[in-house]
Short mmCIF file of N, CA and C in Angstrom, two decimals:
data_model
loop_
_atom_site.label_atom_id
_atom_site.label_comp_id
_atom_site.label_asym_id
_atom_site.label_seq_id
_atom_site.Cartn_x
_atom_site.Cartn_y
_atom_site.Cartn_z
N MET A 274 -11.17 -14.33 -5.80
CA MET A 274 -10.12 -13.60 -6.48
C MET A 274 -9.61 -12.51 -5.54
N GLU A 275 -8.29 -12.34 -5.54
CA GLU A 275 -7.67 -11.31 -4.72
C GLU A 275 -7.77 -9.97 -5.46
N VAL A 276 -7.73 -8.88 -4.71
CA VAL A 276 -7.82 -7.55 -5.33
C VAL A 276 -6.64 -6.70 -4.84
N PHE A 277 -5.95 -6.11 -5.81
CA PHE A 277 -4.86 -5.18 -5.53
C PHE A 277 -5.33 -3.81 -6.01
N LYS A 278 -5.56 -2.91 -5.07
CA LYS A 278 -6.09 -1.59 -5.40
C LYS A 278 -5.05 -0.52 -5.09
N VAL A 279 -4.89 0.39 -6.03
CA VAL A 279 -3.97 1.51 -5.88
C VAL A 279 -4.82 2.78 -5.80
N ILE A 280 -4.59 3.57 -4.78
CA ILE A 280 -5.29 4.85 -4.64
C ILE A 280 -4.26 5.93 -4.89
N ILE A 281 -4.45 6.66 -5.97
CA ILE A 281 -3.50 7.69 -6.36
C ILE A 281 -3.99 9.04 -5.84
N HIS A 282 -3.10 9.70 -5.15
CA HIS A 282 -3.42 11.03 -4.61
C HIS A 282 -2.12 11.82 -4.62
N THR A 283 -1.84 12.49 -5.73
CA THR A 283 -0.56 13.16 -5.86
C THR A 283 -0.54 14.55 -5.25
N HIS A 284 -1.69 15.05 -4.84
CA HIS A 284 -1.75 16.37 -4.24
C HIS A 284 -2.20 16.24 -2.79
N GLY A 285 -2.10 17.28 -2.06
CA GLY A 285 -2.59 17.26 -0.69
C GLY A 285 -1.51 17.41 0.35
N GLY A 286 -0.29 17.10 -0.01
CA GLY A 286 0.85 17.34 0.88
C GLY A 286 0.70 16.75 2.26
N ASN A 287 1.08 17.54 3.26
CA ASN A 287 1.10 17.08 4.64
C ASN A 287 -0.27 16.70 5.16
N GLU A 288 -1.30 17.41 4.72
CA GLU A 288 -2.66 17.08 5.18
C GLU A 288 -3.08 15.69 4.70
N TYR A 289 -2.73 15.37 3.46
CA TYR A 289 -3.05 14.03 2.94
C TYR A 289 -2.29 12.96 3.71
N ILE A 290 -1.02 13.20 3.99
CA ILE A 290 -0.23 12.23 4.75
C ILE A 290 -0.88 12.01 6.12
N ARG A 291 -1.25 13.08 6.80
CA ARG A 291 -1.89 12.96 8.12
C ARG A 291 -3.19 12.17 8.04
N ASN A 292 -4.04 12.50 7.07
CA ASN A 292 -5.32 11.80 6.93
C ASN A 292 -5.13 10.32 6.60
N ALA A 293 -4.20 10.02 5.70
CA ALA A 293 -3.97 8.63 5.30
C ALA A 293 -3.45 7.81 6.47
N VAL A 294 -2.46 8.33 7.17
CA VAL A 294 -1.91 7.61 8.32
C VAL A 294 -2.99 7.41 9.38
N SER A 295 -3.77 8.45 9.64
CA SER A 295 -4.85 8.34 10.63
C SER A 295 -5.86 7.26 10.23
N TYR A 296 -6.14 7.15 8.95
CA TYR A 296 -7.10 6.13 8.49
C TYR A 296 -6.56 4.72 8.70
N VAL A 297 -5.29 4.52 8.38
CA VAL A 297 -4.71 3.18 8.46
C VAL A 297 -4.58 2.70 9.90
N ILE A 298 -4.23 3.59 10.81
CA ILE A 298 -4.06 3.19 12.23
C ILE A 298 -4.97 4.01 13.13
N ASP A 299 -6.27 3.98 12.81
CA ASP A 299 -7.25 4.77 13.57
C ASP A 299 -7.92 4.00 14.70
N GLY A 300 -7.44 2.81 14.99
CA GLY A 300 -8.04 2.01 16.05
C GLY A 300 -8.91 0.89 15.52
N ARG A 301 -9.32 0.96 14.26
CA ARG A 301 -10.10 -0.13 13.67
C ARG A 301 -9.21 -1.27 13.21
N GLN A 302 -7.91 -0.99 13.04
CA GLN A 302 -7.01 -2.03 12.59
C GLN A 302 -6.82 -3.05 13.70
N VAL A 303 -6.64 -4.30 13.31
CA VAL A 303 -6.40 -5.34 14.30
C VAL A 303 -4.92 -5.66 14.41
N LEU A 304 -4.17 -5.32 13.39
CA LEU A 304 -2.72 -5.45 13.40
C LEU A 304 -2.13 -4.27 12.66
N GLU A 305 -0.93 -3.88 13.04
CA GLU A 305 -0.24 -2.82 12.33
C GLU A 305 1.25 -3.12 12.33
N ARG A 306 1.93 -2.63 11.30
CA ARG A 306 3.37 -2.81 11.20
C ARG A 306 3.94 -1.61 10.46
N GLY A 307 5.08 -1.16 10.93
CA GLY A 307 5.75 -0.05 10.28
C GLY A 307 7.11 -0.46 9.76
N TYR A 308 7.48 0.09 8.65
CA TYR A 308 8.80 -0.09 8.06
C TYR A 308 9.43 1.30 7.99
N GLY A 309 10.27 1.61 8.95
CA GLY A 309 10.89 2.93 9.01
C GLY A 309 9.98 4.00 9.55
N VAL A 310 8.80 3.62 10.03
CA VAL A 310 7.88 4.56 10.67
C VAL A 310 7.27 3.88 11.90
N ASN A 311 6.88 4.68 12.85
CA ASN A 311 6.31 4.18 14.09
C ASN A 311 4.84 3.82 13.85
N PRO A 312 4.47 2.54 13.94
CA PRO A 312 3.08 2.15 13.70
C PRO A 312 2.15 2.39 14.88
N ASN A 313 2.71 2.84 16.00
CA ASN A 313 1.91 3.03 17.21
C ASN A 313 1.62 4.48 17.54
N ASP A 314 2.20 5.39 16.77
CA ASP A 314 1.99 6.81 17.03
C ASP A 314 1.85 7.53 15.69
N LYS A 315 0.62 7.89 15.35
CA LYS A 315 0.40 8.48 14.02
C LYS A 315 1.12 9.80 13.84
N ASN A 316 1.28 10.59 14.91
CA ASN A 316 2.00 11.86 14.77
C ASN A 316 3.47 11.65 14.44
N VAL A 317 4.07 10.67 15.07
CA VAL A 317 5.48 10.35 14.79
C VAL A 317 5.60 9.78 13.38
N ALA A 318 4.69 8.90 13.00
CA ALA A 318 4.73 8.31 11.65
C ALA A 318 4.63 9.39 10.59
N VAL A 319 3.73 10.34 10.77
CA VAL A 319 3.57 11.44 9.81
C VAL A 319 4.87 12.24 9.73
N MET A 320 5.44 12.56 10.87
CA MET A 320 6.69 13.32 10.89
C MET A 320 7.81 12.56 10.18
N GLN A 321 7.90 11.26 10.40
CA GLN A 321 8.95 10.46 9.77
C GLN A 321 8.79 10.45 8.25
N LEU A 322 7.58 10.28 7.77
CA LEU A 322 7.34 10.29 6.32
C LEU A 322 7.67 11.65 5.72
N ARG A 323 7.24 12.70 6.39
CA ARG A 323 7.50 14.07 5.90
C ARG A 323 8.99 14.37 5.86
N LYS A 324 9.71 14.02 6.91
CA LYS A 324 11.13 14.35 7.01
C LYS A 324 11.96 13.64 5.95
N THR A 325 11.61 12.41 5.63
CA THR A 325 12.35 11.70 4.58
C THR A 325 12.16 12.39 3.24
N ALA A 326 10.92 12.75 2.92
CA ALA A 326 10.65 13.46 1.65
C ALA A 326 11.37 14.81 1.63
N GLU A 327 11.34 15.53 2.74
CA GLU A 327 12.00 16.84 2.81
C GLU A 327 13.51 16.71 2.65
N TYR A 328 14.10 15.71 3.26
CA TYR A 328 15.54 15.52 3.19
C TYR A 328 16.00 15.40 1.73
N PHE A 329 15.21 14.69 0.92
CA PHE A 329 15.56 14.48 -0.48
C PHE A 329 14.89 15.49 -1.42
N ARG A 330 14.27 16.50 -0.82
CA ARG A 330 13.57 17.55 -1.58
C ARG A 330 12.46 16.99 -2.48
N ASN A 331 11.76 16.02 -1.96
CA ASN A 331 10.64 15.41 -2.69
C ASN A 331 9.30 15.81 -2.09
N GLN A 332 9.27 16.77 -1.18
CA GLN A 332 8.03 17.10 -0.48
C GLN A 332 6.95 17.68 -1.39
N GLY A 333 7.30 18.20 -2.55
CA GLY A 333 6.30 18.75 -3.46
C GLY A 333 5.79 17.73 -4.46
N LYS A 334 6.20 16.48 -4.31
CA LYS A 334 5.82 15.42 -5.24
C LYS A 334 4.77 14.52 -4.57
N SER A 335 4.43 13.41 -5.20
CA SER A 335 3.43 12.50 -4.62
C SER A 335 3.79 12.19 -3.18
N PRO A 336 2.87 12.48 -2.24
CA PRO A 336 3.21 12.30 -0.82
C PRO A 336 3.23 10.83 -0.38
N LEU A 337 2.33 10.01 -0.92
CA LEU A 337 2.20 8.61 -0.51
C LEU A 337 1.52 7.82 -1.62
N PHE A 338 1.73 6.53 -1.59
CA PHE A 338 0.88 5.63 -2.36
C PHE A 338 0.08 4.83 -1.35
N HIS A 339 -1.19 4.70 -1.61
CA HIS A 339 -2.10 3.97 -0.73
C HIS A 339 -2.57 2.73 -1.49
N TYR A 340 -2.21 1.59 -0.97
CA TYR A 340 -2.60 0.32 -1.58
C TYR A 340 -3.58 -0.39 -0.65
N VAL A 341 -4.58 -1.04 -1.24
CA VAL A 341 -5.49 -1.87 -0.47
C VAL A 341 -5.43 -3.26 -1.09
N THR A 342 -5.01 -4.23 -0.29
CA THR A 342 -4.96 -5.61 -0.75
C THR A 342 -6.05 -6.39 -0.03
N SER A 343 -6.97 -6.94 -0.82
CA SER A 343 -8.09 -7.69 -0.25
C SER A 343 -7.89 -9.16 -0.56
N TYR A 344 -8.02 -9.97 0.48
CA TYR A 344 -7.74 -11.40 0.39
C TYR A 344 -9.02 -12.21 0.55
N SER A 345 -9.14 -13.27 -0.23
CA SER A 345 -10.27 -14.18 -0.06
C SER A 345 -10.14 -14.87 1.29
N SER A 346 -11.24 -15.37 1.79
CA SER A 346 -11.22 -16.01 3.11
C SER A 346 -10.38 -17.28 3.10
N GLU A 347 -10.23 -17.91 1.95
CA GLU A 347 -9.39 -19.10 1.86
C GLU A 347 -7.90 -18.72 1.91
N THR A 348 -7.56 -17.61 1.30
CA THR A 348 -6.15 -17.19 1.25
C THR A 348 -5.68 -16.64 2.58
N ALA A 349 -6.51 -15.82 3.21
CA ALA A 349 -6.14 -15.20 4.48
C ALA A 349 -7.28 -15.37 5.48
N PRO A 350 -7.36 -16.54 6.11
CA PRO A 350 -8.45 -16.77 7.06
C PRO A 350 -8.29 -16.03 8.38
N THR A 351 -7.09 -15.50 8.63
CA THR A 351 -6.84 -14.77 9.88
C THR A 351 -6.15 -13.44 9.56
N PRO A 352 -6.24 -12.48 10.49
CA PRO A 352 -5.52 -11.23 10.29
C PRO A 352 -4.00 -11.44 10.21
N GLU A 353 -3.51 -12.40 10.97
CA GLU A 353 -2.08 -12.69 10.97
C GLU A 353 -1.62 -13.17 9.59
N LYS A 354 -2.44 -14.00 8.96
CA LYS A 354 -2.09 -14.46 7.61
C LYS A 354 -2.15 -13.30 6.62
N ALA A 355 -3.12 -12.42 6.76
CA ALA A 355 -3.20 -11.24 5.89
C ALA A 355 -1.96 -10.37 6.06
N MET A 356 -1.48 -10.20 7.30
CA MET A 356 -0.27 -9.41 7.53
C MET A 356 0.95 -10.10 6.93
N GLU A 357 1.05 -11.40 7.09
CA GLU A 357 2.18 -12.14 6.53
C GLU A 357 2.23 -11.99 5.01
N LEU A 358 1.09 -12.16 4.36
CA LEU A 358 1.02 -12.02 2.90
C LEU A 358 1.35 -10.60 2.46
N THR A 359 0.80 -9.63 3.16
CA THR A 359 1.05 -8.22 2.81
C THR A 359 2.53 -7.89 2.95
N GLY A 360 3.14 -8.35 4.02
CA GLY A 360 4.56 -8.13 4.21
C GLY A 360 5.39 -8.72 3.09
N GLU A 361 5.01 -9.90 2.64
CA GLU A 361 5.74 -10.55 1.55
C GLU A 361 5.50 -9.84 0.21
N ILE A 362 4.28 -9.42 -0.04
CA ILE A 362 3.97 -8.72 -1.29
C ILE A 362 4.80 -7.45 -1.41
N PHE A 363 4.92 -6.72 -0.33
CA PHE A 363 5.61 -5.43 -0.35
C PHE A 363 7.08 -5.50 0.06
N SER A 364 7.62 -6.68 0.27
CA SER A 364 8.97 -6.81 0.81
C SER A 364 10.04 -6.14 -0.06
N GLU A 365 9.90 -6.18 -1.35
CA GLU A 365 10.90 -5.53 -2.20
C GLU A 365 10.87 -4.01 -2.03
N ILE A 366 9.68 -3.45 -1.86
CA ILE A 366 9.55 -2.00 -1.68
C ILE A 366 9.99 -1.58 -0.29
N THR A 367 9.59 -2.35 0.74
CA THR A 367 9.91 -1.95 2.11
C THR A 367 11.39 -2.10 2.44
N ALA A 368 12.16 -2.71 1.55
CA ALA A 368 13.61 -2.79 1.75
C ALA A 368 14.26 -1.41 1.65
N SER A 369 13.59 -0.45 0.97
CA SER A 369 14.20 0.87 0.81
C SER A 369 13.18 2.02 0.83
N HIS A 370 11.94 1.71 1.21
CA HIS A 370 10.90 2.74 1.30
C HIS A 370 10.16 2.57 2.62
N GLN A 371 9.85 3.70 3.25
CA GLN A 371 9.05 3.66 4.46
C GLN A 371 7.65 3.18 4.10
N ALA A 372 7.05 2.42 5.01
CA ALA A 372 5.69 1.92 4.77
C ALA A 372 4.98 1.71 6.10
N LEU A 373 3.67 1.72 6.02
CA LEU A 373 2.82 1.49 7.17
C LEU A 373 1.68 0.58 6.73
N ILE A 374 1.50 -0.52 7.45
CA ILE A 374 0.45 -1.48 7.10
C ILE A 374 -0.53 -1.59 8.26
N GLY A 375 -1.81 -1.56 7.94
CA GLY A 375 -2.87 -1.80 8.91
C GLY A 375 -3.82 -2.85 8.36
N ILE A 376 -4.06 -3.90 9.14
CA ILE A 376 -4.99 -4.96 8.73
C ILE A 376 -6.36 -4.65 9.33
N HIS A 377 -7.37 -4.62 8.48
CA HIS A 377 -8.74 -4.37 8.91
C HIS A 377 -9.57 -5.63 8.73
N ASN A 378 -10.41 -5.92 9.70
CA ASN A 378 -11.35 -7.04 9.62
C ASN A 378 -12.70 -6.49 9.20
N GLU A 379 -12.85 -6.30 7.92
CA GLU A 379 -14.13 -5.84 7.38
C GLU A 379 -14.37 -6.61 6.10
N GLU A 380 -15.57 -7.12 5.97
CA GLU A 380 -15.87 -7.81 4.73
C GLU A 380 -15.88 -6.80 3.60
N ARG A 381 -15.12 -7.08 2.58
CA ARG A 381 -15.01 -6.18 1.44
C ARG A 381 -14.81 -7.04 0.20
N GLY A 382 -15.79 -7.05 -0.67
CA GLY A 382 -15.67 -7.78 -1.93
C GLY A 382 -15.38 -9.25 -1.74
N GLY A 383 -16.00 -9.89 -0.76
CA GLY A 383 -15.80 -11.31 -0.54
C GLY A 383 -14.60 -11.64 0.33
N SER A 384 -13.90 -10.63 0.83
CA SER A 384 -12.74 -10.91 1.69
C SER A 384 -13.11 -10.65 3.14
N LEU A 385 -12.47 -11.37 4.02
CA LEU A 385 -12.66 -11.14 5.45
C LEU A 385 -11.67 -10.12 5.98
N HIS A 386 -10.47 -10.10 5.39
CA HIS A 386 -9.40 -9.24 5.86
C HIS A 386 -8.81 -8.49 4.67
N HIS A 387 -8.53 -7.24 4.90
CA HIS A 387 -7.82 -6.48 3.87
C HIS A 387 -6.78 -5.62 4.56
N ALA A 388 -5.77 -5.26 3.79
CA ALA A 388 -4.67 -4.46 4.33
C ALA A 388 -4.64 -3.12 3.63
N HIS A 389 -4.44 -2.09 4.41
CA HIS A 389 -4.13 -0.76 3.88
C HIS A 389 -2.63 -0.59 4.05
N THR A 390 -1.95 -0.32 2.96
CA THR A 390 -0.51 -0.15 2.99
C THR A 390 -0.17 1.22 2.42
N LEU A 391 0.45 2.05 3.22
CA LEU A 391 0.94 3.34 2.76
C LEU A 391 2.42 3.20 2.48
N VAL A 392 2.86 3.68 1.33
CA VAL A 392 4.26 3.58 0.95
C VAL A 392 4.76 4.96 0.56
N SER A 393 5.88 5.34 1.12
CA SER A 393 6.53 6.58 0.70
C SER A 393 7.17 6.33 -0.66
N PRO A 394 6.92 7.21 -1.63
CA PRO A 394 7.54 7.01 -2.93
C PRO A 394 9.03 7.32 -2.94
N THR A 395 9.55 7.90 -1.86
CA THR A 395 10.97 8.27 -1.78
C THR A 395 11.80 7.12 -1.24
N ASP A 396 12.77 6.68 -2.02
CA ASP A 396 13.74 5.68 -1.57
C ASP A 396 14.61 6.36 -0.51
N TYR A 397 14.60 5.84 0.71
CA TYR A 397 15.32 6.52 1.79
C TYR A 397 16.83 6.34 1.71
N ARG A 398 17.30 5.54 0.79
CA ARG A 398 18.76 5.40 0.60
C ARG A 398 19.28 6.34 -0.48
N THR A 399 18.49 6.50 -1.56
CA THR A 399 18.98 7.25 -2.73
C THR A 399 18.20 8.52 -3.02
N GLY A 400 16.98 8.62 -2.50
CA GLY A 400 16.13 9.76 -2.80
C GLY A 400 15.34 9.60 -4.09
N LYS A 401 15.60 8.53 -4.85
CA LYS A 401 14.85 8.31 -6.09
C LYS A 401 13.40 7.99 -5.77
N MET A 402 12.53 8.32 -6.71
CA MET A 402 11.10 8.13 -6.52
C MET A 402 10.60 6.91 -7.31
N ILE A 403 9.58 6.26 -6.76
CA ILE A 403 8.83 5.29 -7.55
C ILE A 403 7.52 5.97 -7.94
N TYR A 404 6.89 5.49 -8.98
CA TYR A 404 5.68 6.10 -9.49
C TYR A 404 4.57 5.06 -9.60
N ALA A 405 3.34 5.51 -9.49
CA ALA A 405 2.18 4.63 -9.59
C ALA A 405 1.76 4.52 -11.05
N ASP A 406 2.71 4.17 -11.90
CA ASP A 406 2.39 3.99 -13.31
C ASP A 406 2.09 2.52 -13.57
N ASN A 407 1.71 2.20 -14.80
CA ASN A 407 1.32 0.82 -15.08
C ASN A 407 2.46 -0.17 -14.87
N SER A 408 3.69 0.22 -15.14
CA SER A 408 4.78 -0.74 -14.95
C SER A 408 4.89 -1.12 -13.47
N THR A 409 4.75 -0.17 -12.56
CA THR A 409 4.80 -0.46 -11.13
C THR A 409 3.53 -1.20 -10.69
N ASN A 410 2.37 -0.71 -11.10
CA ASN A 410 1.11 -1.32 -10.67
C ASN A 410 0.96 -2.75 -11.18
N TYR A 411 1.32 -2.99 -12.43
CA TYR A 411 1.23 -4.34 -12.99
C TYR A 411 2.18 -5.28 -12.25
N ALA A 412 3.39 -4.81 -11.98
CA ALA A 412 4.36 -5.64 -11.27
C ALA A 412 3.86 -5.99 -9.87
N MET A 413 3.25 -5.04 -9.20
CA MET A 413 2.74 -5.30 -7.85
C MET A 413 1.55 -6.25 -7.87
N ALA A 414 0.66 -6.09 -8.82
CA ALA A 414 -0.48 -7.01 -8.93
C ALA A 414 0.01 -8.43 -9.25
N GLN A 415 1.02 -8.53 -10.11
CA GLN A 415 1.59 -9.84 -10.42
C GLN A 415 2.24 -10.44 -9.18
N ARG A 416 2.91 -9.61 -8.41
CA ARG A 416 3.55 -10.10 -7.18
C ARG A 416 2.49 -10.64 -6.21
N MET A 417 1.35 -9.94 -6.11
CA MET A 417 0.29 -10.43 -5.24
C MET A 417 -0.21 -11.79 -5.71
N ALA A 418 -0.39 -11.95 -7.02
CA ALA A 418 -0.82 -13.24 -7.56
C ALA A 418 0.20 -14.33 -7.25
N ASP A 419 1.48 -14.01 -7.41
CA ASP A 419 2.53 -14.99 -7.15
C ASP A 419 2.61 -15.36 -5.67
N VAL A 420 2.50 -14.37 -4.79
CA VAL A 420 2.61 -14.62 -3.34
C VAL A 420 1.40 -15.40 -2.84
N THR A 421 0.21 -15.03 -3.28
CA THR A 421 -1.02 -15.69 -2.77
C THR A 421 -1.33 -16.98 -3.51
N GLY A 422 -0.80 -17.11 -4.72
CA GLY A 422 -1.15 -18.28 -5.54
C GLY A 422 -2.55 -18.19 -6.11
N GLN A 423 -3.11 -16.98 -6.13
CA GLN A 423 -4.49 -16.77 -6.58
C GLN A 423 -4.54 -15.72 -7.67
N PRO A 424 -5.54 -15.82 -8.57
CA PRO A 424 -5.73 -14.75 -9.56
C PRO A 424 -5.98 -13.43 -8.84
N THR A 425 -5.47 -12.36 -9.43
CA THR A 425 -5.55 -11.04 -8.80
C THR A 425 -6.04 -10.01 -9.79
N LYS A 426 -6.98 -9.21 -9.31
CA LYS A 426 -7.54 -8.11 -10.10
C LYS A 426 -6.87 -6.81 -9.65
N LEU A 427 -6.51 -5.96 -10.61
CA LEU A 427 -5.92 -4.65 -10.33
C LEU A 427 -6.96 -3.57 -10.54
N VAL A 428 -7.11 -2.71 -9.55
CA VAL A 428 -8.03 -1.57 -9.62
C VAL A 428 -7.23 -0.32 -9.26
N VAL A 429 -7.39 0.73 -10.05
CA VAL A 429 -6.72 2.00 -9.78
C VAL A 429 -7.77 3.07 -9.55
N ARG A 430 -7.74 3.68 -8.37
CA ARG A 430 -8.64 4.81 -8.08
C ARG A 430 -7.85 6.08 -8.35
N LYS A 431 -8.37 6.85 -9.28
CA LYS A 431 -7.70 8.07 -9.70
C LYS A 431 -8.06 9.22 -8.78
N GLU A 432 -7.37 10.32 -8.97
CA GLU A 432 -7.58 11.50 -8.11
C GLU A 432 -9.00 12.04 -8.17
N ASP A 433 -9.67 11.85 -9.31
CA ASP A 433 -11.05 12.34 -9.44
C ASP A 433 -12.07 11.35 -8.87
N GLU A 434 -11.56 10.33 -8.14
CA GLU A 434 -12.38 9.32 -7.47
C GLU A 434 -12.96 8.27 -8.43
N THR A 435 -12.67 8.36 -9.73
CA THR A 435 -13.11 7.32 -10.64
C THR A 435 -12.16 6.13 -10.51
N GLU A 436 -12.68 4.95 -10.80
CA GLU A 436 -11.87 3.76 -10.72
C GLU A 436 -11.74 3.11 -12.08
N TRP A 437 -10.55 2.60 -12.34
CA TRP A 437 -10.27 1.87 -13.56
C TRP A 437 -9.90 0.46 -13.17
N GLU A 438 -10.58 -0.51 -13.75
CA GLU A 438 -10.27 -1.90 -13.49
C GLU A 438 -9.48 -2.43 -14.68
N CYS A 439 -8.31 -2.92 -14.41
CA CYS A 439 -7.44 -3.46 -15.46
C CYS A 439 -8.12 -4.66 -16.11
N PRO A 440 -8.13 -4.72 -17.44
CA PRO A 440 -8.76 -5.86 -18.11
C PRO A 440 -7.98 -7.17 -17.96
N ILE A 441 -6.74 -7.07 -17.50
CA ILE A 441 -5.91 -8.25 -17.31
C ILE A 441 -6.13 -8.79 -15.91
N VAL A 442 -6.35 -10.09 -15.77
CA VAL A 442 -6.36 -10.73 -14.47
C VAL A 442 -4.98 -11.38 -14.33
N PHE A 443 -4.30 -11.03 -13.28
CA PHE A 443 -2.94 -11.51 -13.06
C PHE A 443 -3.02 -12.90 -12.41
N THR A 444 -2.35 -13.84 -13.03
CA THR A 444 -2.37 -15.21 -12.54
C THR A 444 -1.00 -15.59 -12.02
N PRO A 445 -0.96 -16.50 -11.03
CA PRO A 445 0.33 -16.90 -10.47
C PRO A 445 1.21 -17.52 -11.55
N ARG A 446 2.48 -17.14 -11.53
CA ARG A 446 3.44 -17.75 -12.45
C ARG A 446 3.95 -19.04 -11.84
N GLU A 447 4.14 -20.00 -12.69
CA GLU A 447 4.69 -21.27 -12.21
C GLU A 447 6.20 -21.16 -12.13
N GLU A 448 6.74 -21.71 -11.07
CA GLU A 448 8.19 -21.60 -10.88
C GLU A 448 8.89 -22.83 -11.38
#
């Protein structure tokens, strides 16, 4: 079963952005990709994320969404396949939001590869925000199920470090 995890951290500002970016591209990643941010220089990526939020006066709001997508070894047997799937899962968001993806090769919950995806909640075209509410989280978990063709579990890690596992298992929709 695939796992779509949302890590909510609405406080922390610039320090949280710096720590999150550093974690995603700290050298342990085997692949990285940026959407509107430089995936090869964490200082530049942090600056780019901050400046977009500042431009739209969103700097005092949720700084980032951190998603972890874990793939079964059958679904993503290689890091390249994990990156391809992650790119497709987030393609609707990355069309108008900055994002940074790092693929890690660490066994986690039965998966060989997992992706850390940081997404700016600020739409860089309009300044509107997305939120990590159930309508967004459910839609993203369903998208993962549809893209991978596998049942997907949704887990939300709250600010107090507790985790909530959604009782719904998202299954691929037939087209």
